[in-house]
Amino acid sequence: MNTDTPTLVFPDDISRAATLIQAGECVAIKTETVYGLAADATNERAIAKIFEAKARPASNPLIVHIASAADMAKWAKDIPDIAFELANAFWPGPLSILLKKQYWVLDAVTGGQDTVVLRCPASKDFISLIQASGTGLAAPSANRYKFISPTTAAHVLTSLNGRIAAVVDGGSAEVGIESTIIDVTQDVPTILRPGPIDDVMLERALGRKVRYAANLGITVPGSAKQHYQPDTPVFLLSTEELERRGLRSNEGVISYSQPRLAGHLDDDCHIQLSDNASEYSAQFYAALHQLDKLALSCIYLESTPTSTPWIAINNRIGRVVAG
Ligand code: TXA
Ligand code: MG
């Protein structure tokens, strides 16, 4: 895409978006997790445009989005029963399943591996776009490589304006953090990226043990640590450290527990999020985007609880903090 051509923004005109996809363009569109940058997963040139727009290394594979579990076998082979059980329990929804790929799936999509990650998203517009395009849609988060994931159309434009054909503006993504990725090709199903669907939910649905990958966050190929850094440096502080330290002017805070903040506090620079993990997830990236626009000297993030519902959030926090 030529950077002189501004990106089109329009609401839920799915046939217009499908026409662009069929012409080999990339279109950003909301999923329930974050906005995705969608392109025809069978079109090598369209896939190349995703990597170019994001400035993302070619070795980093893409999730293929499908309209229902019935499409799994088009993309994957040797599908174990457990994959169908997971699809039954959680699709459409924020769960991505790693499977053995069919021989024809493009190396550009899989990073040259023999696996493919599939997801059926819970977004009516996205499903309509898959159906209208008549193909699976490869879609990474619609942000430049290493930038914060977008949960609104405006966030997409902050890093991709002029680099992609269009954004379908569907309002705010409801879940707010990227899907859980689970590998079902191993003896014990293994969570490669923690997300909205945690180990307890997975074990309850499957009636068997799942595990987290040993080095979470960097097992997934190409996903370098510090994946989601905003321009402003972010530091993680405990509630006590935050209260003891006090704030100087031009410093921002994102908190969850109503800490007693001392010193200079400008209302615009303090974002109080929910102490409920799902609500916190829905607001977290938007809070970072909002403070990142203020050209602050730094952002302090109050460290969140370590209990199960917070695992995915703590994983994303680990990727935004400096150092
Ligand atoms: O919620 C989500 O999953 C969003 C929305 C748009 O669906 N998508 C998303 O895509 O987060 P992306 O590209 O930002 O992250 C996908 C992750 C990458 O870290 C990639 O390395 C991993 O999935 N992945 C994709 N295919 C893989 C494969 N065959 N083997 C291992 N990891 C894979
Ligand atoms: Mg991403």
CSV table of C-alpha atoms and ligand atoms in Angstrom, one decimal:
chain,number,residue,atom,x,y,z
A,1,MET,CA,0.0,0.0,0.0
A,2,ASN,CA,1.2,3.5,-0.8
A,3,THR,CA,1.5,5.5,2.4
A,4,ASP,CA,0.0,8.5,0.5
A,5,THR,CA,-3.3,6.8,0.1
A,6,PRO,CA,-5.4,7.4,3.3
A,7,THR,CA,-7.1,4.3,4.7
A,8,LEU,CA,-10.9,4.2,4.1
A,9,VAL,CA,-13.0,4.0,7.2
A,10,PHE,CA,-16.6,2.8,7.0
A,11,PRO,CA,-19.1,1.0,9.3
A,12,ASP,CA,-20.3,-2.5,8.7
A,13,ASP,CA,-20.5,-2.5,4.9
A,14,ILE,CA,-19.4,-6.1,4.6
A,15,SER,CA,-19.9,-6.5,0.8
A,16,ARG,CA,-17.6,-3.5,0.3
A,17,ALA,CA,-15.0,-5.1,2.6
A,18,ALA,CA,-15.4,-8.5,0.8
A,19,THR,CA,-14.8,-6.8,-2.6
A,20,LEU,CA,-11.5,-5.4,-1.2
A,21,ILE,CA,-10.5,-8.9,0.2
A,22,GLN,CA,-11.3,-10.5,-3.1
A,23,ALA,CA,-9.1,-7.9,-4.8
A,24,GLY,CA,-6.2,-9.0,-2.6
A,25,GLU,CA,-6.3,-6.1,-0.2
A,26,CYS,CA,-6.0,-6.1,3.6
A,27,VAL,CA,-9.0,-4.9,5.6
A,28,ALA,CA,-9.0,-4.2,9.4
A,29,ILE,CA,-12.1,-5.4,11.1
A,30,LYS,CA,-13.2,-6.0,14.7
A,31,THR,CA,-13.1,-9.4,16.3
A,32,GLU,CA,-14.4,-9.9,19.9
A,33,THR,CA,-10.7,-9.9,21.1
A,34,VAL,CA,-8.9,-7.1,19.1
A,35,TYR,CA,-9.2,-5.7,15.6
A,36,GLY,CA,-7.7,-8.1,13.1
A,37,LEU,CA,-6.0,-7.2,9.8
A,38,ALA,CA,-7.7,-9.6,7.4
A,39,ALA,CA,-6.6,-10.9,4.0
A,40,ASP,CA,-7.4,-14.0,1.9
A,41,ALA,CA,-5.4,-16.8,3.5
A,42,THR,CA,-5.0,-18.5,0.1
A,43,ASN,CA,-3.6,-15.4,-1.7
A,44,GLU,CA,0.2,-15.2,-1.3
A,45,ARG,CA,0.3,-11.5,-2.4
A,46,ALA,CA,-2.4,-10.5,-0.1
A,47,ILE,CA,-0.6,-12.2,2.8
A,48,ALA,CA,2.6,-10.4,1.8
A,49,LYS,CA,0.7,-7.1,2.2
A,50,ILE,CA,-0.2,-8.0,5.8
A,51,PHE,CA,3.5,-8.5,6.6
A,52,GLU,CA,4.5,-5.3,4.8
A,53,ALA,CA,1.8,-3.1,6.4
A,54,LYS,CA,2.7,-4.4,9.9
A,55,ALA,CA,6.5,-4.5,9.3
A,56,ARG,CA,6.3,-8.0,10.8
A,57,PRO,CA,9.0,-10.6,10.3
A,58,ALA,CA,7.9,-13.2,7.7
A,59,SER,CA,8.8,-16.1,10.2
A,60,ASN,CA,5.9,-15.1,12.5
A,61,PRO,CA,2.9,-17.2,11.4
A,62,LEU,CA,-0.7,-16.0,11.1
A,63,ILE,CA,-4.0,-17.3,12.6
A,64,VAL,CA,-6.5,-18.4,9.9
A,65,HIS,CA,-10.1,-17.4,10.8
A,66,ILE,CA,-12.9,-19.7,9.6
A,67,ALA,CA,-16.7,-19.4,9.8
A,68,SER,CA,-17.4,-22.7,11.7
A,69,ALA,CA,-15.8,-25.9,12.9
A,70,ALA,CA,-17.1,-27.6,9.7
A,71,ASP,CA,-14.3,-25.7,7.9
A,72,MET,CA,-11.5,-27.1,10.1
A,73,ALA,CA,-10.7,-30.1,7.9
A,74,LYS,CA,-10.2,-27.8,4.9
A,75,TRP,CA,-7.1,-26.3,6.6
A,76,ALA,CA,-6.0,-29.0,9.0
A,77,LYS,CA,-5.4,-32.8,8.9
A,78,ASP,CA,-5.2,-35.5,11.5
A,79,ILE,CA,-7.6,-33.5,13.6
A,80,PRO,CA,-7.8,-35.1,17.1
A,81,ASP,CA,-11.3,-35.4,18.8
A,82,ILE,CA,-10.2,-32.9,21.4
A,83,ALA,CA,-10.1,-30.2,18.7
A,84,PHE,CA,-13.8,-30.8,18.0
A,85,GLU,CA,-14.6,-30.8,21.7
A,86,LEU,CA,-12.9,-27.4,22.1
A,87,ALA,CA,-14.6,-26.0,19.0
A,88,ASN,CA,-18.0,-27.2,20.4
A,89,ALA,CA,-17.3,-25.6,23.8
A,90,PHE,CA,-15.7,-22.3,22.8
A,91,TRP,CA,-16.5,-21.4,19.1
A,92,PRO,CA,-17.3,-18.9,18.0
A,93,GLY,CA,-15.0,-17.4,20.5
A,94,PRO,CA,-11.5,-16.3,21.7
A,95,LEU,CA,-9.8,-19.7,21.3
A,96,SER,CA,-7.2,-20.5,18.6
A,97,ILE,CA,-6.4,-24.1,18.0
A,98,LEU,CA,-3.0,-25.3,16.6
A,99,LEU,CA,-3.3,-28.3,14.3
A,100,LYS,CA,-1.3,-30.1,11.6
A,101,LYS,CA,-1.8,-28.2,8.4
A,102,GLN,CA,-3.1,-29.5,5.1
A,103,TYR,CA,-0.3,-29.8,2.6
A,104,TRP,CA,-1.5,-26.8,0.4
A,105,VAL,CA,-1.7,-24.2,3.2
A,106,LEU,CA,0.7,-21.4,2.3
A,107,ASP,CA,4.2,-21.2,4.0
A,108,ALA,CA,3.6,-17.5,4.1
A,109,VAL,CA,0.7,-18.2,6.5
A,110,THR,CA,2.4,-20.9,8.7
A,111,GLY,CA,5.9,-19.4,8.7
A,112,GLY,CA,7.0,-22.6,6.9
A,113,GLN,CA,5.9,-24.9,9.7
A,114,ASP,CA,3.7,-28.0,9.3
A,115,THR,CA,1.0,-26.6,11.6
A,116,VAL,CA,-1.8,-24.1,11.2
A,117,VAL,CA,-3.7,-22.2,13.9
A,118,LEU,CA,-7.4,-21.9,13.4
A,119,ARG,CA,-10.0,-19.7,15.1
A,120,CYS,CA,-13.7,-19.0,14.6
A,121,PRO,CA,-14.3,-15.5,16.0
A,122,ALA,CA,-17.4,-14.4,17.8
A,123,SER,CA,-18.1,-11.3,15.7
A,124,LYS,CA,-21.0,-11.3,13.3
A,125,ASP,CA,-19.3,-8.9,10.9
A,126,PHE,CA,-16.2,-10.9,10.8
A,127,ILE,CA,-18.1,-14.2,10.1
A,128,SER,CA,-20.1,-12.4,7.4
A,129,LEU,CA,-16.8,-11.2,5.9
A,130,ILE,CA,-15.4,-14.7,5.8
A,131,GLN,CA,-18.6,-16.0,4.2
A,132,ALA,CA,-18.8,-13.2,1.7
A,133,SER,CA,-15.2,-13.5,0.8
A,134,GLY,CA,-15.6,-17.3,0.3
A,135,THR,CA,-12.2,-18.1,1.9
A,136,GLY,CA,-10.5,-18.3,5.3
A,137,LEU,CA,-9.0,-15.0,6.4
A,138,ALA,CA,-5.6,-14.7,7.9
A,139,ALA,CA,-5.7,-12.0,10.5
A,140,PRO,CA,-3.0,-10.8,12.9
A,141,SER,CA,-3.8,-8.0,15.3
A,142,ALA,CA,-4.2,-4.8,13.2
A,143,ASN,CA,-1.2,-2.9,14.6
A,144,ARG,CA,2.4,-2.3,13.5
A,145,TYR,CA,4.8,-5.0,14.7
A,146,LYS,CA,5.6,-4.5,18.4
A,147,PHE,CA,2.9,-1.9,18.9
A,148,ILE,CA,-0.1,-2.2,21.3
A,149,SER,CA,-3.0,-4.2,19.9
A,150,PRO,CA,-6.0,-2.1,18.7
A,151,THR,CA,-9.4,-2.4,20.3
A,152,THR,CA,-11.0,0.4,18.3
A,153,ALA,CA,-10.9,1.6,14.6
A,154,ALA,CA,-9.0,4.7,15.8
A,155,HIS,CA,-6.3,2.6,17.4
A,156,VAL,CA,-5.8,0.8,14.1
A,157,LEU,CA,-5.3,4.1,12.3
A,158,THR,CA,-2.7,5.3,14.9
A,159,SER,CA,-0.2,2.8,13.5
A,160,LEU,CA,-1.6,1.6,10.1
A,161,ASN,CA,-3.2,4.7,8.5
A,162,GLY,CA,-2.2,4.8,4.8
A,163,ARG,CA,-0.7,1.3,5.0
A,164,ILE,CA,-3.9,-0.7,4.6
A,165,ALA,CA,-6.9,-0.4,2.3
A,166,ALA,CA,-9.7,0.0,4.8
A,167,VAL,CA,-11.0,-0.3,8.4
A,168,VAL,CA,-14.5,-1.5,9.1
A,169,ASP,CA,-15.5,0.5,12.2
A,170,GLY,CA,-17.5,-1.8,14.4
A,171,GLY,CA,-16.9,0.0,17.7
A,172,SER,CA,-14.9,-1.4,20.6
A,173,ALA,CA,-13.7,-5.0,20.8
A,174,GLU,CA,-15.6,-6.5,23.8
A,175,VAL,CA,-13.0,-8.9,25.2
A,176,GLY,CA,-10.0,-6.7,24.7
A,177,ILE,CA,-7.1,-9.1,24.7
A,178,GLU,CA,-5.9,-11.6,22.1
A,179,SER,CA,-7.3,-15.2,22.0
A,180,THR,CA,-5.9,-18.1,23.9
A,181,ILE,CA,-3.8,-20.4,21.7
A,182,ILE,CA,-3.8,-24.1,22.5
A,183,ASP,CA,-1.7,-26.8,20.8
A,184,VAL,CA,-3.6,-30.0,20.5
A,185,THR,CA,-1.0,-31.9,18.6
A,186,GLN,CA,0.9,-32.8,21.8
A,187,ASP,CA,-0.1,-35.6,24.3
A,188,VAL,CA,-1.1,-33.0,26.8
A,189,PRO,CA,-3.0,-30.0,25.3
A,190,THR,CA,-0.6,-27.1,25.8
A,191,ILE,CA,-1.5,-23.4,26.1
A,192,LEU,CA,1.0,-21.5,24.0
A,193,ARG,CA,-0.5,-18.0,24.6
A,194,PRO,CA,-2.7,-17.4,27.7
A,195,GLY,CA,-5.9,-15.5,26.9
A,196,PRO,CA,-9.6,-15.0,27.8
A,197,ILE,CA,-10.1,-18.8,28.0
A,198,ASP,CA,-8.0,-20.0,30.9
A,199,ASP,CA,-6.7,-23.5,32.0
A,200,VAL,CA,-9.6,-24.0,34.4
A,201,MET,CA,-12.2,-23.3,31.7
A,202,LEU,CA,-10.4,-25.6,29.3
A,203,GLU,CA,-10.1,-28.4,31.8
A,204,ARG,CA,-13.7,-28.2,32.8
A,205,ALA,CA,-14.8,-28.4,29.1
A,206,LEU,CA,-12.4,-31.3,28.3
A,207,GLY,CA,-12.5,-33.2,31.5
A,208,ARG,CA,-8.7,-33.6,31.3
A,209,LYS,CA,-5.5,-31.8,32.2
A,210,VAL,CA,-4.0,-29.0,30.1
A,211,ARG,CA,-0.7,-27.3,30.8
A,212,TYR,CA,0.9,-24.0,30.0
A,213,ALA,CA,4.0,-24.0,27.8
A,214,ALA,CA,7.2,-23.8,29.8
A,215,ASN,CA,8.4,-20.4,28.4
A,216,LEU,CA,5.1,-18.7,27.9
A,217,GLY,CA,4.9,-15.9,25.5
A,218,ILE,CA,8.1,-16.8,23.6
A,219,THR,CA,7.2,-20.4,22.6
A,220,VAL,CA,5.1,-19.1,19.8
A,221,PRO,CA,7.5,-18.6,16.9
A,222,GLY,CA,8.3,-15.1,16.0
A,223,SER,CA,6.6,-13.7,19.1
A,224,ALA,CA,9.5,-11.8,20.5
A,225,LYS,CA,9.2,-10.6,24.1
A,226,GLN,CA,8.1,-7.0,24.6
A,227,HIS,CA,5.7,-7.4,21.8
A,228,TYR,CA,3.3,-4.7,22.7
A,229,GLN,CA,5.3,-1.7,23.7
A,230,PRO,CA,3.8,1.7,23.5
A,231,ASP,CA,6.2,4.7,22.8
A,232,THR,CA,6.0,5.8,26.5
A,233,PRO,CA,8.1,3.6,28.9
A,234,VAL,CA,5.9,1.6,31.2
A,235,PHE,CA,7.0,0.5,34.7
A,236,LEU,CA,5.4,-2.1,36.9
A,237,LEU,CA,4.9,-1.2,40.6
A,238,SER,CA,3.2,-2.9,43.5
A,239,THR,CA,0.3,-1.1,45.1
A,240,GLU,CA,2.6,-0.2,48.1
A,241,GLU,CA,5.4,1.1,45.8
A,242,LEU,CA,3.0,3.2,43.9
A,243,GLU,CA,1.5,4.7,47.1
A,244,ARG,CA,5.0,5.3,48.6
A,245,ARG,CA,6.5,6.8,45.5
A,246,GLY,CA,4.0,9.5,44.7
A,247,LEU,CA,3.7,11.0,41.3
A,248,ARG,CA,5.5,13.8,39.5
A,249,SER,CA,3.9,15.9,36.9
A,250,ASN,CA,3.8,14.3,33.4
A,251,GLU,CA,3.7,10.8,34.9
A,252,GLY,CA,0.8,8.5,34.1
A,253,VAL,CA,-0.8,5.7,36.1
A,254,ILE,CA,-3.0,2.7,35.3
A,255,SER,CA,-4.4,1.1,38.5
A,256,TYR,CA,-7.0,-1.5,39.4
A,257,SER,CA,-7.4,-1.2,43.2
A,258,GLN,CA,-8.1,2.4,44.0
A,259,PRO,CA,-4.6,3.1,45.4
A,260,ARG,CA,-4.0,6.2,47.6
A,261,LEU,CA,-1.9,8.2,45.1
A,262,ALA,CA,0.2,11.1,46.5
A,263,GLY,CA,1.9,14.0,44.8
A,264,HIS,CA,1.0,15.6,41.5
A,265,LEU,CA,-2.0,13.9,40.0
A,266,ASP,CA,-3.6,15.1,36.8
A,267,ASP,CA,-7.0,13.4,36.3
A,268,ASP,CA,-6.2,12.8,32.6
A,269,CYS,CA,-3.0,10.9,33.5
A,270,HIS,CA,-4.7,8.5,35.9
A,271,ILE,CA,-6.8,5.7,34.5
A,272,GLN,CA,-8.6,3.6,37.1
A,273,LEU,CA,-9.6,0.2,35.7
A,274,SER,CA,-11.8,-2.5,37.1
A,275,ASP,CA,-10.7,-5.0,39.8
A,276,ASN,CA,-12.6,-7.6,37.8
A,277,ALA,CA,-10.2,-9.4,35.4
A,278,SER,CA,-12.6,-9.6,32.4
A,279,GLU,CA,-13.5,-6.0,32.7
A,280,TYR,CA,-9.9,-5.0,33.2
A,281,SER,CA,-9.0,-6.9,30.0
A,282,ALA,CA,-11.7,-5.1,28.0
A,283,GLN,CA,-10.2,-1.7,29.0
A,284,PHE,CA,-6.4,-2.4,29.2
A,285,TYR,CA,-5.1,-1.7,25.7
A,286,ALA,CA,-7.5,1.3,25.3
A,287,ALA,CA,-6.0,2.7,28.5
A,288,LEU,CA,-2.4,2.3,27.2
A,289,HIS,CA,-3.4,3.9,23.8
A,290,GLN,CA,-5.0,6.8,25.7
A,291,LEU,CA,-2.0,7.5,27.9
A,292,ASP,CA,0.5,6.9,25.1
A,293,LYS,CA,-1.0,9.9,23.2
A,294,LEU,CA,-0.3,12.3,26.1
A,295,ALA,CA,3.6,12.3,25.6
A,296,LEU,CA,4.1,11.5,29.3
A,297,SER,CA,7.6,10.8,30.7
A,298,CYS,CA,6.4,7.4,31.8
A,299,ILE,CA,3.4,5.3,32.7
A,300,TYR,CA,3.2,3.3,36.0
A,301,LEU,CA,1.2,0.2,35.9
A,302,GLU,CA,-0.1,-1.1,39.3
A,303,SER,CA,0.7,-4.8,39.4
A,304,THR,CA,-2.4,-7.0,39.3
A,305,PRO,CA,-3.3,-10.2,41.2
A,306,THR,CA,-1.7,-13.5,40.3
A,307,SER,CA,-4.8,-15.6,40.5
A,308,THR,CA,-6.0,-17.6,37.4
A,309,PRO,CA,-8.4,-15.0,35.9
A,310,TRP,CA,-5.4,-12.6,35.7
A,311,ILE,CA,-2.9,-14.9,34.0
A,312,ALA,CA,-3.5,-13.6,30.5
A,313,ILE,CA,-3.4,-10.0,31.7
A,314,ASN,CA,-0.1,-10.5,33.5
A,315,ASN,CA,1.3,-12.1,30.4
A,316,ARG,CA,0.4,-9.0,28.4
A,317,ILE,CA,1.7,-6.7,31.1
A,318,GLY,CA,5.0,-8.5,31.0
A,319,ARG,CA,5.2,-7.6,27.4
A,320,VAL,CA,4.5,-3.9,27.7
A,321,VAL,CA,6.8,-3.1,30.7
A,322,ALA,CA,10.2,-1.5,29.9
A,323,GLY,CA,13.5,-3.2,30.6
B,1,TXA,O1,-7.4,-12.7,19.2
B,1,TXA,C1,-6.5,-13.0,18.3
B,1,TXA,O2,-6.0,-14.1,18.3
B,1,TXA,C2,-6.3,-11.9,17.3
B,1,TXA,C3,-7.5,-11.7,16.4
B,1,TXA,C4,-7.3,-10.8,15.3
B,1,TXA,O3,-8.0,-13.0,16.0
B,1,TXA,N1,-5.2,-12.3,16.4
B,1,TXA,C5,-3.9,-12.3,16.9
B,1,TXA,O4,-3.0,-12.6,15.9
B,1,TXA,O5,-3.5,-12.0,18.0
B,1,TXA,P1,-1.4,-12.3,16.0
B,1,TXA,O6,-0.8,-12.6,14.7
B,1,TXA,O7,-1.2,-10.9,16.6
B,1,TXA,O8,-0.9,-13.4,17.0
B,1,TXA,C6,-1.0,-14.8,16.6
B,1,TXA,C7,0.0,-15.6,17.3
B,1,TXA,C8,1.4,-15.2,16.9
B,1,TXA,O9,2.2,-15.0,18.0
B,1,TXA,C9,1.9,-16.4,16.0
B,1,TXA,O10,3.3,-16.6,16.2
B,1,TXA,C10,1.0,-17.5,16.6
B,1,TXA,O11,-0.2,-16.9,16.9
B,1,TXA,N2,0.9,-18.6,15.5
B,1,TXA,C11,0.1,-18.5,14.4
B,1,TXA,N3,0.3,-19.6,13.7
B,1,TXA,C12,1.1,-20.4,14.4
B,1,TXA,C13,1.7,-21.7,14.1
B,1,TXA,N4,1.4,-22.4,13.1
B,1,TXA,N5,2.5,-22.2,15.1
B,1,TXA,C14,2.8,-21.5,16.2
B,1,TXA,N6,2.3,-20.3,16.5
B,1,TXA,C15,1.5,-19.7,15.6
B,2,MG,MG,-0.4,-9.2,17.5
